[in-house]
Coordinates of C-alpha atoms and ligand atoms in Angstrom, one line a residue:
M12 CA 35.1 202.6 117.2
E13 CA 37.8 200.0 117.9
K14 CA 39.5 200.7 121.2
T15 CA 42.7 198.8 120.9
Q16 CA 44.1 198.5 117.4
P17 CA 47.3 196.7 116.5
W18 CA 50.1 199.3 116.2
W19 CA 50.5 198.8 112.4
K20 CA 47.0 200.1 111.8
T21 CA 48.1 203.6 112.7
A22 CA 51.7 203.3 111.5
V23 CA 53.5 204.6 108.4
V24 CA 56.2 202.3 107.1
Y25 CA 59.3 203.6 105.3
Q26 CA 60.9 201.3 102.7
I27 CA 64.7 201.2 102.4
Y28 CA 66.5 199.8 99.4
P29 CA 69.8 199.3 101.2
R30 CA 72.1 199.5 98.1
S31 CA 70.9 203.0 97.4
F32 CA 70.2 204.5 100.8
Q33 CA 73.5 205.6 102.4
D34 CA 77.0 204.3 101.9
S35 CA 79.3 204.6 104.9
N36 CA 82.6 203.1 103.6
G37 CA 83.1 204.6 100.2
D38 CA 82.6 201.4 98.2
G39 CA 79.7 203.0 96.3
I40 CA 77.1 200.6 97.9
G41 CA 74.7 201.7 100.6
D42 CA 75.1 199.7 103.8
I43 CA 73.7 199.0 107.3
P44 CA 76.0 201.5 109.1
G45 CA 74.8 204.0 106.6
I46 CA 71.2 203.3 107.6
I47 CA 72.1 203.6 111.3
S48 CA 73.7 207.1 110.6
R49 CA 70.3 208.2 109.1
L50 CA 68.0 207.0 111.9
D51 CA 67.7 210.5 113.3
Y52 CA 66.4 211.6 109.9
L53 CA 63.8 208.8 109.8
Q54 CA 62.7 209.6 113.4
F55 CA 62.3 213.2 112.4
L56 CA 60.1 212.2 109.5
G57 CA 58.1 210.3 112.0
I58 CA 57.7 206.8 110.7
Q59 CA 57.1 203.8 112.9
A60 CA 58.7 201.0 110.9
I61 CA 61.3 200.3 108.2
W62 CA 60.7 197.7 105.6
L63 CA 64.3 196.7 104.8
C64 CA 64.8 195.1 101.4
P65 CA 67.0 192.0 101.5
V66 CA 70.3 192.4 103.2
Y67 CA 71.1 188.6 103.4
Q68 CA 74.0 186.9 101.7
S69 CA 73.4 186.9 98.0
P70 CA 75.2 186.7 94.7
N71 CA 73.0 189.7 93.7
T72 CA 71.6 188.4 90.4
D73 CA 68.4 190.1 91.5
N74 CA 69.8 192.6 94.0
G75 CA 69.3 190.4 97.1
Y76 CA 66.1 188.7 96.0
D77 CA 68.3 185.7 95.3
I78 CA 69.4 184.6 98.8
S79 CA 72.2 182.2 99.3
N80 CA 72.1 182.3 103.1
Y81 CA 69.1 183.6 105.1
E82 CA 71.0 183.8 108.3
A83 CA 74.0 185.8 107.2
I84 CA 74.4 189.4 106.1
L85 CA 75.9 190.3 102.7
S86 CA 79.4 191.8 103.4
D87 CA 78.7 194.7 101.1
F88 CA 76.0 195.7 103.7
G89 CA 78.0 195.0 106.8
T90 CA 77.9 192.3 109.5
M91 CA 75.4 190.6 111.7
K92 CA 76.7 192.8 114.5
D93 CA 75.7 195.9 112.4
M94 CA 72.3 194.3 111.8
E95 CA 71.7 193.7 115.5
K96 CA 72.8 197.3 116.2
L97 CA 70.4 198.6 113.7
I98 CA 67.5 196.6 115.2
R99 CA 68.4 197.8 118.7
L100 CA 69.0 201.5 117.9
A101 CA 65.9 201.7 115.7
K102 CA 63.8 200.3 118.5
Q103 CA 65.1 202.9 120.9
K104 CA 63.7 205.5 118.5
G105 CA 60.4 203.8 118.2
I106 CA 61.1 202.3 114.8
R107 CA 60.6 198.6 114.1
I108 CA 62.6 196.7 111.4
I109 CA 60.5 194.7 109.0
M110 CA 62.7 192.1 107.2
D111 CA 62.1 191.0 103.7
L112 CA 61.4 187.3 103.4
V113 CA 62.0 185.7 100.0
L114 CA 60.3 182.3 100.5
N115 CA 59.3 181.4 97.0
H116 CA 62.8 180.8 95.8
T117 CA 66.5 180.9 96.9
S118 CA 69.7 181.7 95.0
D119 CA 71.1 178.8 93.0
Q120 CA 74.1 179.2 95.3
H121 CA 72.2 178.4 98.4
H122 CA 73.7 175.3 99.8
W123 CA 70.2 173.5 99.6
F124 CA 70.3 174.0 95.8
V125 CA 74.0 173.2 95.5
E126 CA 73.2 169.9 97.2
A127 CA 69.9 169.4 95.4
Q128 CA 71.7 169.6 92.0
K129 CA 74.1 166.8 92.9
S130 CA 71.7 163.8 92.3
K131 CA 68.1 162.8 92.3
E132 CA 68.7 161.0 95.6
N133 CA 70.2 163.9 97.4
P134 CA 68.3 164.8 100.6
Y135 CA 67.8 168.3 99.5
R136 CA 66.6 167.4 96.0
D137 CA 62.9 167.7 96.9
Y138 CA 63.4 171.1 98.4
Y139 CA 63.1 172.4 94.8
V140 CA 60.7 171.7 92.0
W141 CA 62.0 169.2 89.4
A142 CA 60.3 167.6 86.4
D143 CA 61.3 165.1 83.7
P144 CA 61.6 166.2 80.1
I145 CA 58.7 165.5 77.8
N146 CA 59.8 164.5 74.3
N147 CA 63.2 166.0 75.1
H148 CA 61.6 169.3 75.9
A149 CA 60.7 171.3 79.0
P150 CA 57.6 169.9 80.7
N151 CA 55.4 172.8 79.6
Q152 CA 55.3 176.3 78.3
L153 CA 55.3 178.1 81.7
G154 CA 57.1 181.4 81.3
S155 CA 59.5 183.2 83.7
I156 CA 58.4 186.6 85.0
F157 CA 61.9 187.8 83.9
G158 CA 61.4 186.5 80.4
G159 CA 61.9 183.2 78.6
R160 CA 60.9 179.8 80.0
A161 CA 60.5 179.0 83.6
W162 CA 62.2 175.6 83.3
K163 CA 65.9 175.2 83.2
Y164 CA 67.5 171.9 82.0
D165 CA 70.0 170.2 84.3
R166 CA 72.3 168.0 82.3
I167 CA 73.7 166.0 85.3
T168 CA 70.3 164.5 86.3
N169 CA 68.4 164.9 83.0
Q170 CA 65.6 166.9 84.7
Y171 CA 64.3 170.4 84.6
Y172 CA 64.1 172.7 87.6
L173 CA 61.5 175.5 88.0
H174 CA 62.5 179.2 88.2
L175 CA 59.6 181.6 88.0
F176 CA 62.2 184.4 88.1
S177 CA 65.8 184.2 86.8
E178 CA 67.6 180.9 86.3
Q179 CA 69.6 181.8 89.3
Q180 CA 66.5 181.8 91.5
P181 CA 65.2 178.2 91.6
D182 CA 61.8 177.8 93.1
L183 CA 61.3 176.2 96.5
N184 CA 59.0 173.2 96.7
W185 CA 56.5 174.1 99.5
E186 CA 55.0 170.6 99.4
N187 CA 58.1 169.5 101.2
Q188 CA 57.4 169.6 105.0
K189 CA 61.1 169.5 105.9
M190 CA 61.9 172.5 103.8
R191 CA 58.9 174.4 105.4
T192 CA 60.2 173.5 108.9
K193 CA 63.6 174.9 108.0
I194 CA 62.0 178.1 106.7
Y195 CA 60.1 178.5 110.0
Q196 CA 63.3 178.0 112.0
M197 CA 64.9 180.7 110.0
I198 CA 62.0 183.1 110.5
N199 CA 62.3 182.4 114.3
F200 CA 66.0 183.2 114.1
W201 CA 65.0 186.7 113.0
I202 CA 62.2 187.1 115.5
Q203 CA 64.6 186.3 118.2
K204 CA 66.8 189.1 117.0
G205 CA 64.0 191.4 117.8
V206 CA 62.6 192.4 114.4
G207 CA 59.2 193.9 114.2
G208 CA 57.8 191.9 111.3
F209 CA 58.2 190.7 107.8
R210 CA 57.3 191.5 104.2
L211 CA 56.8 188.3 102.3
D212 CA 58.0 188.4 98.8
V213 CA 55.7 187.1 96.0
I214 CA 53.9 185.0 98.7
D215 CA 51.0 184.3 96.4
L216 CA 53.3 182.0 94.4
I217 CA 54.2 179.5 97.1
G218 CA 51.2 177.3 96.5
K219 CA 52.1 176.8 92.8
K220 CA 51.3 173.7 90.8
P221 CA 53.6 174.3 87.8
L222 CA 52.7 171.1 86.0
K223 CA 49.1 172.3 86.0
M224 CA 50.3 175.7 84.9
I225 CA 49.1 177.2 88.2
T226 CA 51.5 179.8 89.7
G227 CA 49.5 182.4 91.8
N228 CA 46.9 181.4 94.3
G229 CA 47.6 177.7 94.3
P230 CA 45.3 175.3 96.2
K231 CA 47.4 175.0 99.4
L232 CA 48.6 178.6 99.6
H233 CA 46.4 179.5 102.6
N234 CA 47.1 176.2 104.4
Y235 CA 50.8 177.1 104.2
L236 CA 50.2 180.6 105.5
K237 CA 48.1 179.3 108.4
E238 CA 50.8 176.8 109.2
M239 CA 53.5 179.5 109.1
N240 CA 51.4 181.7 111.3
R241 CA 50.9 178.9 113.9
S242 CA 54.6 178.0 113.7
V243 CA 56.1 181.5 113.9
F244 CA 53.8 184.6 114.0
A245 CA 51.0 183.6 116.4
E246 CA 50.7 185.5 119.7
K247 CA 53.6 187.8 118.8
D248 CA 53.3 191.5 118.2
L249 CA 54.5 191.3 114.6
M250 CA 53.4 193.0 111.4
T251 CA 53.3 190.8 108.3
V252 CA 52.6 192.0 104.8
G253 CA 52.3 189.6 101.9
E254 CA 53.2 190.7 98.4
A255 CA 50.3 189.2 96.3
G256 CA 50.4 190.6 92.9
S257 CA 47.3 188.8 91.7
A258 CA 45.1 189.4 94.8
T259 CA 41.5 190.4 94.4
V260 CA 39.6 191.9 97.3
E261 CA 38.2 188.4 98.0
D262 CA 41.8 187.0 98.1
A263 CA 42.9 189.9 100.4
K264 CA 40.2 189.0 102.9
K265 CA 41.7 185.5 103.0
Y266 CA 45.2 186.8 103.6
S267 CA 44.3 189.4 106.1
G268 CA 40.9 188.8 107.6
P269 CA 41.0 189.4 111.3
D270 CA 40.0 185.8 112.1
R271 CA 42.0 184.1 109.4
N272 CA 45.3 183.9 111.3
E273 CA 47.5 184.4 108.2
L274 CA 49.0 187.9 107.6
S275 CA 48.4 191.4 108.8
M276 CA 47.9 192.9 105.4
V277 CA 48.6 192.6 101.7
F278 CA 50.4 194.4 98.9
Q279 CA 48.1 194.3 95.9
F280 CA 48.8 196.1 92.7
E281 CA 45.5 196.7 91.0
H282 CA 45.8 200.5 91.1
L283 CA 49.3 200.3 89.5
A284 CA 48.2 198.2 86.6
I285 CA 46.0 200.9 85.1
D286 CA 48.7 202.4 82.8
Q287 CA 49.4 199.2 80.9
Q288 CA 47.5 197.7 78.0
L289 CA 44.9 195.1 79.1
G290 CA 46.3 191.6 79.1
K291 CA 49.7 192.7 78.1
E292 CA 53.0 193.4 80.0
K293 CA 53.8 196.4 82.1
W294 CA 56.1 197.6 79.3
D295 CA 53.1 198.0 77.0
L296 CA 52.2 201.5 78.0
A297 CA 48.7 203.0 78.2
P298 CA 47.6 206.4 79.5
L299 CA 46.3 206.7 83.0
N300 CA 42.6 206.4 83.2
L301 CA 41.4 208.5 86.2
E302 CA 37.9 207.1 86.3
K303 CA 39.4 203.6 86.5
L304 CA 41.9 204.7 89.2
K305 CA 39.0 206.0 91.3
Q306 CA 37.0 202.8 90.8
V307 CA 39.9 200.6 91.9
F308 CA 40.6 202.7 95.0
V309 CA 36.9 202.9 95.9
K310 CA 36.5 199.1 95.5
W311 CA 39.4 198.3 97.8
Q312 CA 38.4 201.0 100.4
V313 CA 34.8 200.0 100.6
E314 CA 34.9 196.2 100.2
L315 CA 37.9 195.4 102.4
A316 CA 36.7 197.6 105.3
G317 CA 36.2 195.5 108.4
S318 CA 37.1 192.3 106.8
G319 CA 40.8 192.7 105.9
W320 CA 43.6 195.2 105.8
N321 CA 45.3 196.9 102.8
S322 CA 48.6 198.6 102.4
L323 CA 48.7 202.0 100.6
F324 CA 51.6 202.7 98.3
W325 CA 52.5 204.5 95.1
N326 CA 56.1 203.3 94.9
N327 CA 58.5 200.6 95.8
H328 CA 61.8 199.3 94.4
D329 CA 60.0 197.7 91.5
Q330 CA 57.9 200.7 90.4
P331 CA 58.8 203.9 88.6
R332 CA 58.7 207.1 90.7
I333 CA 55.1 208.3 91.1
V334 CA 55.7 212.0 90.6
S335 CA 57.1 211.1 87.1
R336 CA 54.5 208.5 86.4
W337 CA 51.2 210.2 87.4
G338 CA 52.3 213.6 88.7
N339 CA 54.3 216.2 86.8
D340 CA 58.0 216.1 87.4
K341 CA 58.7 219.5 85.8
Q342 CA 56.7 222.6 86.4
Y343 CA 54.4 221.1 89.1
R344 CA 56.7 218.6 90.7
V345 CA 56.4 219.9 94.3
V346 CA 52.6 220.4 94.3
S347 CA 51.8 217.2 92.4
A348 CA 54.0 215.1 94.7
K349 CA 52.1 216.6 97.7
M350 CA 48.7 216.0 96.0
L351 CA 49.6 212.3 95.4
A352 CA 50.7 212.0 99.0
I353 CA 47.5 213.6 100.4
L354 CA 45.3 211.5 98.2
L355 CA 46.8 208.2 99.4
H356 CA 47.5 209.0 103.0
M357 CA 43.9 210.0 103.8
M358 CA 42.7 206.5 103.0
Q359 CA 42.3 203.4 105.2
G360 CA 45.2 201.0 105.3
T361 CA 48.9 201.2 106.2
P362 CA 50.8 203.7 104.1
Y363 CA 54.3 203.0 102.8
I364 CA 56.8 205.6 101.8
Y365 CA 59.5 204.4 99.5
Q366 CA 62.9 206.1 100.1
G367 CA 63.1 209.4 98.2
E368 CA 59.4 209.7 97.7
E369 CA 59.2 212.0 100.6
I370 CA 61.3 214.6 98.7
G371 CA 59.7 214.0 95.3
M372 CA 62.6 212.1 93.7
T373 CA 62.0 211.5 90.0
N374 CA 62.6 208.8 87.4
R375 CA 66.1 208.6 85.8
P376 CA 65.8 208.2 82.1
I377 CA 68.5 206.4 80.1
T378 CA 69.6 206.7 76.5
D379 CA 71.4 203.4 76.2
I380 CA 70.9 199.9 77.7
S381 CA 74.4 200.0 79.1
E382 CA 73.1 202.4 81.7
A383 CA 70.7 199.8 83.1
D384 CA 71.5 197.4 86.0
D385 CA 68.2 195.6 86.6
I386 CA 68.0 192.0 85.3
E387 CA 64.3 192.3 84.4
T388 CA 65.0 195.4 82.3
I389 CA 68.0 193.9 80.6
N390 CA 66.3 190.6 79.8
M391 CA 63.3 192.3 78.4
Y392 CA 65.5 194.6 76.2
Q393 CA 67.1 191.6 74.7
Q394 CA 63.9 189.7 74.2
R395 CA 62.1 192.6 72.6
L396 CA 65.0 193.3 70.3
N397 CA 64.8 189.7 69.2
E398 CA 61.1 190.1 68.6
G399 CA 61.7 193.1 66.3
Y400 CA 60.8 196.0 68.6
S401 CA 62.8 199.2 67.9
K402 CA 65.4 200.3 70.4
Q403 CA 63.6 203.6 70.7
A404 CA 60.3 201.9 71.7
I405 CA 62.0 199.6 74.2
L406 CA 63.9 202.5 75.8
A407 CA 60.6 204.5 76.1
S408 CA 59.1 201.5 78.1
I409 CA 62.2 201.3 80.3
N410 CA 62.1 205.0 81.0
A411 CA 58.5 204.8 81.9
K412 CA 58.5 201.6 83.9
G413 CA 62.0 200.2 84.5
R414 CA 62.9 199.3 88.1
D415 CA 66.2 201.3 88.0
N416 CA 64.1 204.5 88.0
A417 CA 63.5 203.9 91.7
R418 CA 66.8 202.5 92.6
T419 CA 69.1 205.4 92.0
P420 CA 70.9 206.6 95.1
I421 CA 69.1 208.8 97.6
Q422 CA 69.9 212.4 97.2
W423 CA 71.0 213.7 100.6
N424 CA 72.5 217.0 99.6
D425 CA 74.0 218.9 96.7
E426 CA 77.6 217.7 97.3
L427 CA 79.6 215.0 95.5
N428 CA 77.3 212.0 94.5
A429 CA 74.5 213.7 96.4
G430 CA 76.1 212.8 99.7
F431 CA 75.3 209.1 99.1
T432 CA 78.9 208.0 98.8
T433 CA 82.5 209.3 98.6
G434 CA 83.2 206.5 96.0
K435 CA 81.7 205.6 92.7
P436 CA 78.0 204.9 93.1
W437 CA 76.9 201.4 92.0
L438 CA 74.1 203.0 90.0
A439 CA 74.5 206.6 88.7
V440 CA 73.0 209.4 90.8
N441 CA 70.1 211.2 89.2
Q442 CA 71.5 214.4 87.7
N443 CA 68.9 216.6 89.3
Y444 CA 70.3 216.1 92.8
Q445 CA 71.5 219.7 93.1
V446 CA 67.9 220.8 93.1
I447 CA 66.1 217.8 94.6
N448 CA 67.8 216.7 97.8
I449 CA 67.0 216.1 101.5
A450 CA 69.1 219.0 102.8
A451 CA 67.2 221.5 100.6
E452 CA 63.8 219.9 101.7
L453 CA 64.6 220.2 105.4
A454 CA 65.6 223.8 105.0
N455 CA 62.3 224.7 103.3
E456 CA 59.2 224.7 105.5
N457 CA 56.9 224.3 102.5
S458 CA 58.7 221.3 101.1
I459 CA 57.3 217.9 100.2
F460 CA 59.1 216.4 103.2
Y461 CA 57.0 218.4 105.7
T462 CA 53.8 217.4 103.9
Y463 CA 54.8 213.8 104.5
Q464 CA 55.8 214.5 108.1
K465 CA 52.4 216.1 108.7
L466 CA 50.5 213.2 107.1
I467 CA 52.3 210.7 109.3
K468 CA 51.4 212.7 112.4
L469 CA 47.8 213.0 111.4
R470 CA 47.5 209.2 111.0
K471 CA 48.9 208.6 114.5
S472 CA 46.5 211.0 116.2
N473 CA 43.3 210.7 114.2
P474 CA 41.4 207.4 114.4
I475 CA 39.2 208.7 111.6
L476 CA 42.0 207.7 109.2
S477 CA 42.5 204.2 110.4
Q478 CA 38.8 203.5 111.3
G479 CA 36.5 205.9 109.5
N480 CA 34.4 204.8 106.6
F481 CA 35.1 205.9 103.0
K482 CA 32.8 207.5 100.5
L483 CA 33.6 208.9 97.1
L484 CA 32.0 212.1 95.9
E485 CA 30.6 211.0 92.6
D486 CA 29.4 214.2 91.3
T487 CA 32.7 215.8 90.4
K488 CA 34.8 216.3 87.3
T489 CA 36.8 213.3 86.3
E490 CA 40.0 215.1 87.2
V491 CA 38.8 215.8 90.7
F492 CA 39.3 212.9 93.1
A493 CA 37.3 213.7 96.2
Y494 CA 36.1 211.6 99.1
Y495 CA 34.8 211.7 102.7
R496 CA 36.1 209.8 105.7
Q497 CA 33.7 209.6 108.6
L498 CA 34.0 208.2 112.1
E499 CA 31.0 208.9 114.4
N500 CA 30.7 212.7 114.5
A501 CA 34.0 213.4 112.8
K502 CA 33.9 213.9 109.0
W503 CA 36.7 214.9 106.7
L504 CA 36.5 215.9 103.1
V505 CA 39.5 215.2 100.9
V506 CA 39.7 217.1 97.6
C507 CA 42.4 216.5 95.0
N508 CA 42.8 218.0 91.6
F509 CA 44.6 215.3 89.7
S510 CA 45.5 217.5 86.8
D511 CA 47.7 220.3 85.6
Q512 CA 44.6 222.4 84.7
I513 CA 42.3 224.5 86.8
N514 CA 39.2 222.5 87.7
E515 CA 36.0 223.4 89.3
F516 CA 34.7 221.9 92.5
N517 CA 31.4 222.6 94.2
L518 CA 31.7 222.7 97.9
T519 CA 28.5 221.8 99.6
D520 CA 29.7 221.1 103.1
D521 CA 30.1 223.4 106.1
V522 CA 33.8 223.6 106.6
E523 CA 35.1 223.7 110.2
K524 CA 38.8 223.5 109.8
V525 CA 41.6 223.0 107.3
I526 CA 43.5 219.8 108.2
I527 CA 46.2 219.9 105.5
S528 CA 46.6 221.5 102.0
D529 CA 49.3 221.5 99.4
Y530 CA 49.1 225.2 98.5
S531 CA 50.2 227.1 101.6
D532 CA 47.9 230.1 101.0
L533 CA 44.6 228.2 101.2
S534 CA 42.4 229.8 103.8
L535 CA 39.3 228.8 105.6
A536 CA 37.8 232.2 104.8
E537 CA 37.5 231.3 101.1
M538 CA 35.6 228.1 102.0
G539 CA 31.9 229.1 102.3
K540 CA 29.2 226.5 101.8
N541 CA 27.8 226.1 98.3
I542 CA 30.5 227.9 96.6
S543 CA 32.3 226.9 93.5
L544 CA 36.0 226.6 94.0
Q545 CA 38.5 226.9 91.2
L546 CA 41.1 224.3 92.1
R547 CA 44.6 225.2 90.9
P548 CA 46.8 222.6 89.2
Y549 CA 47.3 219.6 91.5
E550 CA 45.6 221.5 94.4
A551 CA 44.7 219.2 97.3
F552 CA 43.2 219.9 100.7
V553 CA 41.6 218.1 103.5
V554 CA 39.0 219.9 105.7
A555 CA 36.9 218.8 108.7
V556 CA 33.3 219.4 107.8
K557 CA 30.0 219.3 109.8
A558 CA 28.9 215.7 109.9
Ligands
LIG615 C1 59.3 190.9 94.1 C2 60.4 191.8 94.5 O1 59.9 193.0 95.0 C3 61.3 192.0 93.3 O2 62.2 193.0 93.4 C4 61.9 190.7 93.0 O3 62.7 190.8 91.8 C5 60.9 189.5 92.8 N1 59.9 189.6 93.8 C6 61.6 188.2 92.9 O4 62.0 187.9 94.2

């Protein structure tokens, strides 16, 4: 058993999407003073770190993922003084702030790009990726992740620039040493402010070779990460998590292997790609295949153990709400949200809770595209209309997968605008706030909130969760997802009924103690060895068993 582990191996991280968390000044946009006012709540939940989505100066084409100044705070969110106060007050409560670093691209309004656009000779020109036209056309067919081509023609200099996301997000050229040095200086600026670490946006793209059609996992990707580590992270007690959409287990070992000196851990998305048609886009919906889900989790749990570190998440600001996606957001909302939490939080890795997940917030369906805010959603809508899809089909995809589902304001209470703002919220509040809100959760000891609170506590005090090995129980019904964790003489059995139907489970272990369950009336007395349990809809429990 590892004696001293880095803090982030037993931590749970809470993700804040600042626009939607808490408004303090009535402008309808969440802000940093709003976050400060809710630190007590987060401390009560028990988390050790906050991943804060971008709060830097930005024209907000992609809600902050288009940064125009990395060392300034967007005035909608407050001031640098507010940010410093947040870092300081959070630290006093044992909460570290993880900043979101967007290093693959900037905003087209960043002064580097404003300069770069002026002429081919400009000293900043090479900070970005430029290419000559070929036969009066874009250099190649490379597509943007937000739709259309990834090349934008610039009339003044008769060249194209690369934008893997929107036209307003030109890609940085990581081949340029000067640019990299500036980026490292900027990261150090934040380290000196006392932040606890960084989440690195689409970091798998920085090694791109666009003229060779290579975007993810480019040849120098890991050289850059090693250089970054040497220049800024080394010897500091920081947590770093790289978003690597395309990462396989082998890639994850490279990013996060203990001797690799790159990052602490990765965000990989294999488990969230299961409900889309193979080889198609996320909008092309497919039903959840539970066998496949198990296979993916087992692969990551078993193969990464000891040679890298994973993050555990169902949600973020780019994903729909998990209780609507794979749980049941009607009759079984509470119990299915708890089951999903238990299933994930008993695994090895660092769990992330996306704001509102801890109270089972749901998707927010729309009936017209005018209700959407997200650039990805709006671009896709237009593109698919042009391609002949019906409005109804496109809206069905948006309601299942659109990013706005996760971005509606946090529902604090049943008062005006769910207590998020006294003004007009930038994105409409989900109408179910009178039933689903934090005040109601806190008042009910059987709420989803308290399940999350307990899961966070369990991780902190039980090394079996961070260090134990993982083994799937293979001999179960498909709908039953059950596994063991074991560390020396301690052995836990996790059983989850991933279904709204009753399912049978044969208990073959000697049960010693109930650790957690989602139905409050589960009792040890019912848990004899070799009995067949009738698991109720979405029933989940964890028990300590004889090793
Ligand atoms: C991933 C972020 O999570 C997403 O919100 C953003 O649109 C893209 N990267 C581009 O920065």
